[in-house]
PDB file of C-alpha atoms and ligand atoms in Angstrom:
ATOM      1  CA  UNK A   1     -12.391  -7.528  12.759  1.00  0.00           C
ATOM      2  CA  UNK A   2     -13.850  -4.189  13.175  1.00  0.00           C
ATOM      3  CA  UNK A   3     -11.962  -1.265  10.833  1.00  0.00           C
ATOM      4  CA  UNK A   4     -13.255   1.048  13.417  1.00  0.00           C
ATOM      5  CA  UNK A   5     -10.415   0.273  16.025  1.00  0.00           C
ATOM      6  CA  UNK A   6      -7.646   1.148  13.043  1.00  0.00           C
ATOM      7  CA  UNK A   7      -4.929   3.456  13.380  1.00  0.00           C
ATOM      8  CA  UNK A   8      -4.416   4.924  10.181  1.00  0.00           C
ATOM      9  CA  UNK A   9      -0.704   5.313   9.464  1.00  0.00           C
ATOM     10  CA  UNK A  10      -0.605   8.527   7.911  1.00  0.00           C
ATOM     11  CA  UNK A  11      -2.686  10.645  10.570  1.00  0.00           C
ATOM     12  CA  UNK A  12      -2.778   8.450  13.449  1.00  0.00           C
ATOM     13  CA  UNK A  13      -6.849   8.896  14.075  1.00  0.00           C
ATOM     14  CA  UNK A  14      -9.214   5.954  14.220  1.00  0.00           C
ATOM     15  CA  UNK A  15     -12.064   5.348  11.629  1.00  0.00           C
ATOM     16  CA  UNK A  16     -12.199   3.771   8.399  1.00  0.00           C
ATOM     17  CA  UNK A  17     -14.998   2.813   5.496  1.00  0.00           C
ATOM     18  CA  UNK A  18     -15.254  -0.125   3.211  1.00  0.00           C
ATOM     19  CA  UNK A  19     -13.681   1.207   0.354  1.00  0.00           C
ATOM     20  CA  UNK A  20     -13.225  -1.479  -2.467  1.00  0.00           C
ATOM     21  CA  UNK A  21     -11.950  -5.055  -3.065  1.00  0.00           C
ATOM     22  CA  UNK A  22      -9.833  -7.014  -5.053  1.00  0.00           C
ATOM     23  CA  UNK A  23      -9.163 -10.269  -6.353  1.00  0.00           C
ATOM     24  CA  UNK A  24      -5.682 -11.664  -5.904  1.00  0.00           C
ATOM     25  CA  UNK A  25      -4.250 -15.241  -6.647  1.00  0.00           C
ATOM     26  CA  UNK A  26      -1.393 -16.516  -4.893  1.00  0.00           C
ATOM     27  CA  UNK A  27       0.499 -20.076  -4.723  1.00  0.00           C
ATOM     28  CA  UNK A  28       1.080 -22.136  -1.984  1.00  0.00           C
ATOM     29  CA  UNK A  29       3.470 -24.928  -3.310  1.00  0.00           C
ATOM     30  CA  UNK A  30       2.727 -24.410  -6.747  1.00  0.00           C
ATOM     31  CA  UNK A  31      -1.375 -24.539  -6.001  1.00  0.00           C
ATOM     32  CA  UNK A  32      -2.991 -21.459  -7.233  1.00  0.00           C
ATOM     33  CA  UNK A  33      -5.313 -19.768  -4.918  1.00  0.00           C
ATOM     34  CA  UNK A  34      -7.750 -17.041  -5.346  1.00  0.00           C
ATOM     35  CA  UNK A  35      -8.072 -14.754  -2.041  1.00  0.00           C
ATOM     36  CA  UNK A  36     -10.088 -11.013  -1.847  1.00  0.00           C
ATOM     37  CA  UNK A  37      -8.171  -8.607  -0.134  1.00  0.00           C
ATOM     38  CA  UNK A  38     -10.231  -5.376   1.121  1.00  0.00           C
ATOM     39  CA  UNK A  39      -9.451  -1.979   1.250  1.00  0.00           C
ATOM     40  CA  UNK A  40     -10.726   0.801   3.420  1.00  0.00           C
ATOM     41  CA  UNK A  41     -10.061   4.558   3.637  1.00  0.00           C
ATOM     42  CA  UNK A  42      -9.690   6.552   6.035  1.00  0.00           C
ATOM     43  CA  UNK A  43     -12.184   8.833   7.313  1.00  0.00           C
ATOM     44  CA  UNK A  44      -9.789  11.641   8.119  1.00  0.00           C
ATOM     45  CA  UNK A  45      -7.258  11.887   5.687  1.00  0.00           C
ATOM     46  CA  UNK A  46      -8.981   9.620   2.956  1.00  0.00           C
ATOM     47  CA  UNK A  47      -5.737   7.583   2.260  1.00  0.00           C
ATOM     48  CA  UNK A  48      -6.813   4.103   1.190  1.00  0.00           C
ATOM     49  CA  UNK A  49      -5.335   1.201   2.696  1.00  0.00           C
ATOM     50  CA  UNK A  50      -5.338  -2.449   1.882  1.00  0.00           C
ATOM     51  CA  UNK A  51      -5.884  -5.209   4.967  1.00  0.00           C
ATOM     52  CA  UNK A  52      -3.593  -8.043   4.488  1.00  0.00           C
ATOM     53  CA  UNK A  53      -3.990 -11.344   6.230  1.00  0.00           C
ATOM     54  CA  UNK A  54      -0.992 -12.487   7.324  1.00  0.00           C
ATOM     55  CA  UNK A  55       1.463 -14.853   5.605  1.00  0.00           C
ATOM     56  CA  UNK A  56       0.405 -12.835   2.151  1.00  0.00           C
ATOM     57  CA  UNK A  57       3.042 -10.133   1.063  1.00  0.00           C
ATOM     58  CA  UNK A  58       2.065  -7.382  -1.247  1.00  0.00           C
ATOM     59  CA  UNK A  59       1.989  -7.250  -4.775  1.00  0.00           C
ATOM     60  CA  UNK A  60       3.954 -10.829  -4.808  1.00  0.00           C
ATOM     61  CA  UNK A  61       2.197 -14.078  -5.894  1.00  0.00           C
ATOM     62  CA  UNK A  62       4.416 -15.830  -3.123  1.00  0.00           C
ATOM     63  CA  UNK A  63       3.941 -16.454   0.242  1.00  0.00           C
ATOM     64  CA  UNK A  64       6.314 -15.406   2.999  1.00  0.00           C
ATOM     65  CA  UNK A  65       7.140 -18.709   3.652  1.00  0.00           C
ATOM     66  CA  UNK A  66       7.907 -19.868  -0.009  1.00  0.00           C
ATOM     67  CA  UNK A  67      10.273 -16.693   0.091  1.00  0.00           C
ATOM     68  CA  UNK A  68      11.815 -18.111   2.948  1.00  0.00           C
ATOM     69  CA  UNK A  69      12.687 -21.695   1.577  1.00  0.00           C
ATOM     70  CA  UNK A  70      13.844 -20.524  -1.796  1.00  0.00           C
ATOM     71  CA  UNK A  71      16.001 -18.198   0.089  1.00  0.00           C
ATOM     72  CA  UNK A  72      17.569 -21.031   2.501  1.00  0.00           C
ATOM     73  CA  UNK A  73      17.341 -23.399  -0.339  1.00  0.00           C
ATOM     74  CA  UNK A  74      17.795 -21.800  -3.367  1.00  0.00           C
ATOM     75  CA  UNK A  75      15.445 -24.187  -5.289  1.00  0.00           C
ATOM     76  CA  UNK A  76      12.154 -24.890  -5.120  1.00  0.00           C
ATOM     77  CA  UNK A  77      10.270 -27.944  -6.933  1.00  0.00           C
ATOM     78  CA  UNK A  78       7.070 -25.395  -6.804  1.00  0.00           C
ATOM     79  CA  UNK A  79       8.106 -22.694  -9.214  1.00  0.00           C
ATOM     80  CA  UNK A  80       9.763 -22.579 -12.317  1.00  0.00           C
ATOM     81  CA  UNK A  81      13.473 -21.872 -12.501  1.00  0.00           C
ATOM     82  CA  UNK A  82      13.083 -17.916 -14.197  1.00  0.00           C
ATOM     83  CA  UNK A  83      10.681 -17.290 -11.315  1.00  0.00           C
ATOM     84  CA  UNK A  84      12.719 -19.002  -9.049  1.00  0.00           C
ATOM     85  CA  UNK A  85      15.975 -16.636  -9.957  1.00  0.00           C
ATOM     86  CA  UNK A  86      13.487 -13.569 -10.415  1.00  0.00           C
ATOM     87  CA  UNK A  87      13.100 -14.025  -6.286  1.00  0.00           C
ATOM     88  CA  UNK A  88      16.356 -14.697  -5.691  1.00  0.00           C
ATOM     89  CA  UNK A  89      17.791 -11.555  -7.003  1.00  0.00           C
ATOM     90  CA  UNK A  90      15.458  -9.357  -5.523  1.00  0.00           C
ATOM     91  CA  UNK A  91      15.319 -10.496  -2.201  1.00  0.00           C
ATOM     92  CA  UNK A  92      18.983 -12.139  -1.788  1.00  0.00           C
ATOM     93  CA  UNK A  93      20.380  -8.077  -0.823  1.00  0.00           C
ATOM     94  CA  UNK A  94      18.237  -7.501   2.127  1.00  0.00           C
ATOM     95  CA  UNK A  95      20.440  -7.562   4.965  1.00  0.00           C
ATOM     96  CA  UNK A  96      17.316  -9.841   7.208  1.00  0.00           C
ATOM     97  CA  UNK A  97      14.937 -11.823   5.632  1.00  0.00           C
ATOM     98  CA  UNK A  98      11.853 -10.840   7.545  1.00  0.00           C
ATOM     99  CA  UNK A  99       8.296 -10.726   7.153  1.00  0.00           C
ATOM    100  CA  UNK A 100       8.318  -6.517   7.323  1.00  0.00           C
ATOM    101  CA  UNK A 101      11.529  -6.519   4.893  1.00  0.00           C
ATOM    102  CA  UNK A 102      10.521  -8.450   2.257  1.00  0.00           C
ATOM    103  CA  UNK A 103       6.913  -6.726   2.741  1.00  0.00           C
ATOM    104  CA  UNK A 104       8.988  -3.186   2.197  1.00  0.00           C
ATOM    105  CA  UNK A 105      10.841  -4.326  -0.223  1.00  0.00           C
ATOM    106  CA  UNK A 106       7.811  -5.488  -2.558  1.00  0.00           C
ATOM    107  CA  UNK A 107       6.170  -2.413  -1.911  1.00  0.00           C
ATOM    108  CA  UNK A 108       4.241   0.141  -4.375  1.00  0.00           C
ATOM    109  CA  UNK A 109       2.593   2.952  -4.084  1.00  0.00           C
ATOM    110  CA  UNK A 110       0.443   1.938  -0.723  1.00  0.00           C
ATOM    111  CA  UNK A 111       1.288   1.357   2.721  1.00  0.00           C
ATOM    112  CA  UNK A 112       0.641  -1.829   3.984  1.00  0.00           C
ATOM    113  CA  UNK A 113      -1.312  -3.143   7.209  1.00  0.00           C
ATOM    114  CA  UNK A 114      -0.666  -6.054   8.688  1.00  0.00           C
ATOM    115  CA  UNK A 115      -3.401  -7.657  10.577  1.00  0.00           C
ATOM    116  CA  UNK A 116      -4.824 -11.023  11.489  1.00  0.00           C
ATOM    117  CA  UNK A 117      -8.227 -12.163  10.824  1.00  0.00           C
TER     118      UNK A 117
HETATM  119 ZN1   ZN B   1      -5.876   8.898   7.868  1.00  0.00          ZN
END
């Protein structure tokens, strides 16, 4: 993937550094997996951004399509029961359970990309 060909969202131009990484750990049916997400910054406007491979939504420990099943299910054999109502609640209200809601709803301070590798 080359950063270079980038749109940042906040400025719109093209051109971005390594900026830092960090260590994240995620389960996939209950198996705990340790993945290094990347940011960059922005040359311009020196926002920093973090690049997401798909499938992993921000700032939650679940994937997208663990979200989905405990949504259509409303169990799930793979987490325990207060994490398992913890989801529910927060993503039961959105109106569509897509990849960019649930993605907005989990978000923080950053923006996200979403990108495949
Ligand atoms: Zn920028």
């Amino acid at each position: 993937m080359n950063i270079n060909s980038l749109e940042c969202p906040y400025c719109h131009e093209y051109g971005f550094s390594y900026h830092a990484y960090y260590i994240r750990h995620i389960y996939i049916f209950g198996k705990k997996y340790t993945i290094r997400i990347t940011r960059v910054i922005c040359r311009h406007c020196h926002k920093t951004h973090a690049i997401l491979i798909e499938d992993i939504i921000p700032y939650s420990q679940i994937r997208f399509e663990d979200i989905l099943y405990m949504l259509k299910n409303k169990t799930a054999d793979f987490i325990d029961m207060s994490h398992l109502s913890y989801i529910l609640k927060k993503y039961t209200p959105l109106s569509s359970i897509t990849y960019k809601n649930i993605c907005i709803r989990n978000r923080r301070k950053y923006i996200c990309m979403f990108l495949s590798t």
